[in-house]
PDB file of C-alpha atoms in Angstrom:
ATOM      1  CA  UNK A 284       9.655  -6.874  58.127  1.00 55.00           C
ATOM      2  CA  UNK A 285      12.153  -9.255  56.550  1.00 60.00           C
ATOM      3  CA  UNK A 286      14.607  -6.374  55.877  1.00 59.00           C
ATOM      4  CA  UNK A 287      14.687  -5.821  59.720  1.00 63.00           C
ATOM      5  CA  UNK A 288      15.714  -9.458  60.354  1.00 63.00           C
ATOM      6  CA  UNK A 289      19.380 -10.470  60.334  1.00 60.00           C
ATOM      7  CA  UNK A 290      20.669 -12.569  57.584  1.00 61.00           C
ATOM      8  CA  UNK A 291      21.411 -16.253  58.354  1.00 59.00           C
ATOM      9  CA  UNK A 292      25.088 -15.724  58.062  1.00 59.00           C
ATOM     10  CA  UNK A 293      24.883 -12.797  60.461  1.00 58.00           C
ATOM     11  CA  UNK A 294      23.014 -15.052  62.854  1.00 60.00           C
ATOM     12  CA  UNK A 295      25.774 -17.823  62.596  1.00 58.00           C
ATOM     13  CA  UNK A 296      28.417 -15.246  63.048  1.00 53.00           C
ATOM     14  CA  UNK A 297      26.731 -13.830  66.121  1.00 53.00           C
ATOM     15  CA  UNK A 298      26.435 -17.417  67.596  1.00 57.00           C
ATOM     16  CA  UNK A 299      30.011 -18.150  66.848  1.00 50.00           C
ATOM     17  CA  UNK A 300      31.014 -14.822  68.566  1.00 53.00           C
ATOM     18  CA  UNK A 301      28.849 -15.582  71.576  1.00 56.00           C
ATOM     19  CA  UNK A 302      30.327 -19.067  71.843  1.00 71.00           C
ATOM     20  CA  UNK A 303      33.817 -17.734  71.730  1.00 87.00           C
ATOM     21  CA  UNK A 304      36.873 -18.870  69.744  1.00 96.00           C
ATOM     22  CA  UNK A 305      37.389 -22.394  68.830  1.00 96.00           C
ATOM     23  CA  UNK A 306      40.174 -24.370  70.228  1.00 97.00           C
ATOM     24  CA  UNK A 307      42.183 -24.258  66.928  1.00 97.00           C
ATOM     25  CA  UNK A 308      41.914 -20.494  66.939  1.00 97.00           C
ATOM     26  CA  UNK A 309      43.170 -20.297  70.511  1.00 97.00           C
ATOM     27  CA  UNK A 310      46.081 -22.584  69.673  1.00 97.00           C
ATOM     28  CA  UNK A 311      47.062 -20.167  66.860  1.00 97.00           C
ATOM     29  CA  UNK A 312      46.810 -17.211  69.181  1.00 97.00           C
ATOM     30  CA  UNK A 313      48.860 -18.929  71.934  1.00 97.00           C
ATOM     31  CA  UNK A 314      51.496 -19.983  69.375  1.00 97.00           C
ATOM     32  CA  UNK A 315      51.767 -16.381  67.920  1.00 97.00           C
ATOM     33  CA  UNK A 316      52.086 -15.135  71.568  1.00 96.00           C
ATOM     34  CA  UNK A 317      54.704 -17.715  72.293  1.00 96.00           C
ATOM     35  CA  UNK A 318      56.710 -16.827  69.181  1.00 96.00           C
ATOM     36  CA  UNK A 319      56.543 -13.067  70.144  1.00 96.00           C
ATOM     37  CA  UNK A 320      57.571 -13.763  73.730  1.00 95.00           C
ATOM     38  CA  UNK A 321      60.216 -16.418  73.275  1.00 95.00           C
ATOM     39  CA  UNK A 322      61.433 -15.613  69.728  1.00 93.00           C
ATOM     40  CA  UNK A 323      61.683 -17.686  66.622  1.00 93.00           C
ATOM     41  CA  UNK A 324      63.984 -20.508  67.510  1.00 95.00           C
ATOM     42  CA  UNK A 325      64.126 -24.263  67.481  1.00 95.00           C
ATOM     43  CA  UNK A 326      63.010 -24.722  71.080  1.00 95.00           C
ATOM     44  CA  UNK A 327      59.888 -22.505  70.549  1.00 96.00           C
ATOM     45  CA  UNK A 328      59.145 -24.309  67.331  1.00 96.00           C
ATOM     46  CA  UNK A 329      59.423 -27.764  68.955  1.00 96.00           C
ATOM     47  CA  UNK A 330      57.132 -26.661  71.960  1.00 96.00           C
ATOM     48  CA  UNK A 331      54.555 -25.282  69.475  1.00 97.00           C
ATOM     49  CA  UNK A 332      54.726 -28.472  67.462  1.00 96.00           C
ATOM     50  CA  UNK A 333      54.321 -30.656  70.559  1.00 97.00           C
ATOM     51  CA  UNK A 334      51.336 -28.606  71.820  1.00 97.00           C
ATOM     52  CA  UNK A 335      49.797 -28.540  68.362  1.00 97.00           C
ATOM     53  CA  UNK A 336      49.905 -32.422  68.285  1.00 95.00           C
ATOM     54  CA  UNK A 337      47.983 -32.552  71.691  1.00 97.00           C
ATOM     55  CA  UNK A 338      45.407 -30.104  70.512  1.00 97.00           C
ATOM     56  CA  UNK A 339      44.976 -31.981  67.156  1.00 97.00           C
ATOM     57  CA  UNK A 340      44.384 -35.202  69.080  1.00 96.00           C
ATOM     58  CA  UNK A 341      41.746 -33.383  71.203  1.00 97.00           C
ATOM     59  CA  UNK A 342      39.998 -32.109  68.037  1.00 97.00           C
ATOM     60  CA  UNK A 343      40.203 -35.574  66.349  1.00 96.00           C
ATOM     61  CA  UNK A 344      38.321 -36.965  69.395  1.00 96.00           C
ATOM     62  CA  UNK A 345      35.913 -34.192  70.398  1.00 96.00           C
ATOM     63  CA  UNK A 346      35.892 -31.780  67.476  1.00 96.00           C
ATOM     64  CA  UNK A 347      37.096 -28.237  66.999  1.00 96.00           C
ATOM     65  CA  UNK A 348      34.809 -26.815  69.739  1.00 96.00           C
ATOM     66  CA  UNK A 349      34.528 -23.320  70.985  1.00 96.00           C
ATOM     67  CA  UNK A 350      36.708 -23.355  74.145  1.00 96.00           C
ATOM     68  CA  UNK A 351      33.624 -22.330  76.273  1.00 95.00           C
ATOM     69  CA  UNK A 352      32.062 -25.685  75.280  1.00 95.00           C
ATOM     70  CA  UNK A 353      34.985 -27.773  76.631  1.00 96.00           C
ATOM     71  CA  UNK A 354      33.934 -29.392  79.951  1.00 95.00           C
ATOM     72  CA  UNK A 355      35.706 -31.108  82.774  1.00 95.00           C
ATOM     73  CA  UNK A 356      34.078 -34.317  81.631  1.00 94.00           C
ATOM     74  CA  UNK A 357      35.641 -33.946  78.165  1.00 96.00           C
ATOM     75  CA  UNK A 358      38.926 -33.516  79.857  1.00 96.00           C
ATOM     76  CA  UNK A 359      38.479 -36.743  81.727  1.00 95.00           C
ATOM     77  CA  UNK A 360      37.454 -38.563  78.459  1.00 96.00           C
ATOM     78  CA  UNK A 361      40.486 -37.066  76.758  1.00 96.00           C
ATOM     79  CA  UNK A 362      42.744 -38.251  79.594  1.00 96.00           C
ATOM     80  CA  UNK A 363      41.426 -41.773  79.235  1.00 96.00           C
ATOM     81  CA  UNK A 364      42.035 -41.696  75.490  1.00 96.00           C
ATOM     82  CA  UNK A 365      45.511 -40.427  75.954  1.00 96.00           C
ATOM     83  CA  UNK A 366      46.240 -43.433  78.164  1.00 94.00           C
ATOM     84  CA  UNK A 367      45.148 -45.671  75.274  1.00 95.00           C
ATOM     85  CA  UNK A 368      47.437 -44.074  72.744  1.00 94.00           C
ATOM     86  CA  UNK A 369      50.382 -46.260  71.501  1.00 93.00           C
ATOM     87  CA  UNK A 370      53.948 -45.036  72.163  1.00 87.00           C
ATOM     88  CA  UNK A 371      55.568 -47.231  69.517  1.00 82.00           C
ATOM     89  CA  UNK A 372      54.603 -49.176  66.507  1.00 79.00           C
ATOM     90  CA  UNK A 373      54.919 -49.230  62.807  1.00 84.00           C
ATOM     91  CA  UNK A 374      52.582 -47.415  60.400  1.00 84.00           C
ATOM     92  CA  UNK A 375      51.341 -44.898  62.994  1.00 87.00           C
ATOM     93  CA  UNK A 376      52.260 -41.719  61.014  1.00 87.00           C
ATOM     94  CA  UNK A 377      49.219 -40.085  59.612  1.00 88.00           C
ATOM     95  CA  UNK A 378      46.643 -41.979  61.685  1.00 92.00           C
ATOM     96  CA  UNK A 379      44.016 -40.042  63.680  1.00 94.00           C
ATOM     97  CA  UNK A 380      43.598 -40.505  67.374  1.00 95.00           C
ATOM     98  CA  UNK A 381      40.733 -42.980  67.079  1.00 95.00           C
ATOM     99  CA  UNK A 382      42.707 -44.962  64.594  1.00 94.00           C
ATOM    100  CA  UNK A 383      45.700 -44.995  66.830  1.00 94.00           C
ATOM    101  CA  UNK A 384      43.768 -46.148  69.808  1.00 95.00           C
ATOM    102  CA  UNK A 385      42.175 -48.953  67.601  1.00 94.00           C
ATOM    103  CA  UNK A 386      45.717 -49.964  66.359  1.00 93.00           C
ATOM    104  CA  UNK A 387      47.103 -50.050  69.813  1.00 92.00           C
ATOM    105  CA  UNK A 388      44.235 -52.326  71.055  1.00 94.00           C
ATOM    106  CA  UNK A 389      44.249 -54.569  67.974  1.00 93.00           C
ATOM    107  CA  UNK A 390      48.097 -55.075  68.046  1.00 92.00           C
ATOM    108  CA  UNK A 391      48.599 -54.848  71.855  1.00 91.00           C
ATOM    109  CA  UNK A 392      51.038 -51.995  71.473  1.00 91.00           C
ATOM    110  CA  UNK A 393      52.595 -50.254  74.476  1.00 91.00           C
ATOM    111  CA  UNK A 394      50.586 -47.287  75.618  1.00 92.00           C
ATOM    112  CA  UNK A 395      51.438 -43.950  77.082  1.00 92.00           C
ATOM    113  CA  UNK A 396      52.751 -43.733  80.651  1.00 90.00           C
ATOM    114  CA  UNK A 397      51.053 -41.611  83.330  1.00 90.00           C
ATOM    115  CA  UNK A 398      53.872 -39.110  82.913  1.00 90.00           C
ATOM    116  CA  UNK A 399      53.280 -38.795  79.209  1.00 92.00           C
ATOM    117  CA  UNK A 400      49.560 -38.344  79.694  1.00 94.00           C
ATOM    118  CA  UNK A 401      50.320 -35.693  82.334  1.00 94.00           C
ATOM    119  CA  UNK A 402      52.634 -33.775  79.991  1.00 95.00           C
ATOM    120  CA  UNK A 403      50.063 -33.870  77.204  1.00 96.00           C
ATOM    121  CA  UNK A 404      47.315 -32.636  79.607  1.00 96.00           C
ATOM    122  CA  UNK A 405      49.766 -29.877  80.751  1.00 96.00           C
ATOM    123  CA  UNK A 406      49.931 -28.769  77.054  1.00 97.00           C
ATOM    124  CA  UNK A 407      46.258 -28.666  76.618  1.00 97.00           C
ATOM    125  CA  UNK A 408      45.941 -26.809  79.961  1.00 96.00           C
ATOM    126  CA  UNK A 409      48.463 -24.234  78.801  1.00 96.00           C
ATOM    127  CA  UNK A 410      46.429 -23.359  75.755  1.00 97.00           C
ATOM    128  CA  UNK A 411      43.131 -23.306  77.711  1.00 97.00           C
ATOM    129  CA  UNK A 412      44.693 -21.228  80.381  1.00 96.00           C
ATOM    130  CA  UNK A 413      45.662 -18.675  77.702  1.00 96.00           C
ATOM    131  CA  UNK A 414      42.021 -18.623  76.538  1.00 96.00           C
ATOM    132  CA  UNK A 415      41.032 -17.944  80.249  1.00 95.00           C
ATOM    133  CA  UNK A 416      43.640 -15.563  81.418  1.00 94.00           C
ATOM    134  CA  UNK A 417      44.708 -13.797  78.309  1.00 94.00           C
ATOM    135  CA  UNK A 418      41.683 -13.876  76.012  1.00 94.00           C
ATOM    136  CA  UNK A 419      39.064 -13.967  78.585  1.00 92.00           C
ATOM    137  CA  UNK A 420      37.196 -16.471  76.441  1.00 94.00           C
ATOM    138  CA  UNK A 421      36.253 -18.954  79.136  1.00 94.00           C
ATOM    139  CA  UNK A 422      35.544 -18.720  82.941  1.00 94.00           C
ATOM    140  CA  UNK A 423      37.999 -21.434  83.962  1.00 94.00           C
ATOM    141  CA  UNK A 424      40.685 -23.790  82.497  1.00 94.00           C
ATOM    142  CA  UNK A 425      38.813 -27.091  82.651  1.00 95.00           C
ATOM    143  CA  UNK A 426      42.007 -29.024  82.909  1.00 94.00           C
ATOM    144  CA  UNK A 427      43.297 -27.177  86.035  1.00 93.00           C
ATOM    145  CA  UNK A 428      39.833 -26.945  87.539  1.00 92.00           C
ATOM    146  CA  UNK A 429      39.256 -30.674  87.317  1.00 91.00           C
ATOM    147  CA  UNK A 430      42.406 -31.438  89.409  1.00 91.00           C
ATOM    148  CA  UNK A 431      43.347 -34.121  87.034  1.00 91.00           C
ATOM    149  CA  UNK A 432      47.019 -33.182  86.764  1.00 90.00           C
ATOM    150  CA  UNK A 433      47.409 -33.347  90.581  1.00 90.00           C
ATOM    151  CA  UNK A 434      45.668 -36.786  90.502  1.00 90.00           C
ATOM    152  CA  UNK A 435      48.094 -37.988  87.788  1.00 87.00           C
ATOM    153  CA  UNK A 436      51.091 -36.628  89.659  1.00 86.00           C
ATOM    154  CA  UNK A 437      50.124 -38.649  92.690  1.00 86.00           C
ATOM    155  CA  UNK A 438      49.376 -41.748  90.732  1.00 84.00           C
ATOM    156  CA  UNK A 439      52.698 -41.518  88.800  1.00 79.00           C
ATOM    157  CA  UNK A 440      54.632 -41.226  92.105  1.00 80.00           C
ATOM    158  CA  UNK A 441      52.979 -44.496  93.349  1.00 79.00           C
ATOM    159  CA  UNK A 442      53.476 -46.347  89.966  1.00 72.00           C
ATOM    160  CA  UNK A 443      56.629 -48.523  89.599  1.00 65.00           C
ATOM    161  CA  UNK A 444      58.866 -47.019  86.941  1.00 59.00           C
ATOM    162  CA  UNK A 445      60.611 -50.121  85.675  1.00 52.00           C
ATOM    163  CA  UNK A 446      61.318 -53.385  87.322  1.00 51.00           C
ATOM    164  CA  UNK A 447      64.827 -53.789  88.696  1.00 49.00           C
ATOM    165  CA  UNK A 448      65.449 -56.851  86.653  1.00 50.00           C
ATOM    166  CA  UNK A 449      64.663 -54.683  83.450  1.00 58.00           C
ATOM    167  CA  UNK A 450      67.285 -52.228  84.459  1.00 61.00           C
ATOM    168  CA  UNK A 451      70.116 -54.507  85.449  1.00 72.00           C
ATOM    169  CA  UNK A 452      72.700 -56.252  83.335  1.00 76.00           C
ATOM    170  CA  UNK A 453      73.504 -59.868  84.102  1.00 80.00           C
ATOM    171  CA  UNK A 454      77.012 -60.788  85.225  1.00 81.00           C
ATOM    172  CA  UNK A 455      77.759 -62.432  81.860  1.00 82.00           C
ATOM    173  CA  UNK A 456      76.616 -59.239  79.998  1.00 82.00           C
ATOM    174  CA  UNK A 457      78.871 -57.114  82.233  1.00 83.00           C
ATOM    175  CA  UNK A 458      81.809 -59.449  81.508  1.00 83.00           C
ATOM    176  CA  UNK A 459      81.219 -59.306  77.876  1.00 84.00           C
ATOM    177  CA  UNK A 460      81.142 -55.513  77.922  1.00 83.00           C
ATOM    178  CA  UNK A 461      84.199 -54.892  79.958  1.00 83.00           C
ATOM    179  CA  UNK A 462      86.256 -57.567  78.247  1.00 84.00           C
ATOM    180  CA  UNK A 463      85.489 -56.115  74.801  1.00 81.00           C
ATOM    181  CA  UNK A 464      88.360 -54.550  72.781  1.00 78.00           C
ATOM    182  CA  UNK A 465      87.069 -51.073  73.639  1.00 76.00           C
ATOM    183  CA  UNK A 466      87.881 -51.574  77.248  1.00 77.00           C
ATOM    184  CA  UNK A 467      91.147 -53.361  76.632  1.00 76.00           C
ATOM    185  CA  UNK A 468      92.530 -50.568  74.520  1.00 75.00           C
ATOM    186  CA  UNK A 469      92.716 -52.806  71.432  1.00 73.00           C
ATOM    187  CA  UNK A 470      89.874 -51.222  69.452  1.00 68.00           C
ATOM    188  CA  UNK A 471      90.442 -48.485  66.877  1.00 69.00           C
ATOM    189  CA  UNK A 472      87.918 -46.945  64.553  1.00 65.00           C
TER     190      UNK A 472
END
């Protein structure tokens, strides 16, 4: 009777196969496909690195889940977390997503704009869309299905970019610039 039963490791492998590939595995498959399609160049490497950073942040917050377990609700939580991520500050390299969020809140650091959040969600969507369309591992891309990117696009269009006074130079600053030796032809390197 016991010889007929599958081994524990066989059960776990069957469960994992039924659940589908994990997000990190899908990222690896997408990256390999990207390299094969676009070639090994600096642009491709940069895109893969940027997407890997986004996927790593998702994994740090939610775990390396099978892609079939990623829900629209998790995407909304991730969107909220991305909006709390700092864009600048010292000592951020090597910190995990929860640590970055805590640091941003504790030190009142500037956080990601709607455009940045949208770009990062597009990266996640691209990888999940690869799992959906190319691997057949999920029945929908939860980022696209949630409509969150459309919502962010509309919100970003309504949000003021920068205040006019932040962009403008004062009259005295302009005078200082245009009366400098560079503009008078008296400057040499």
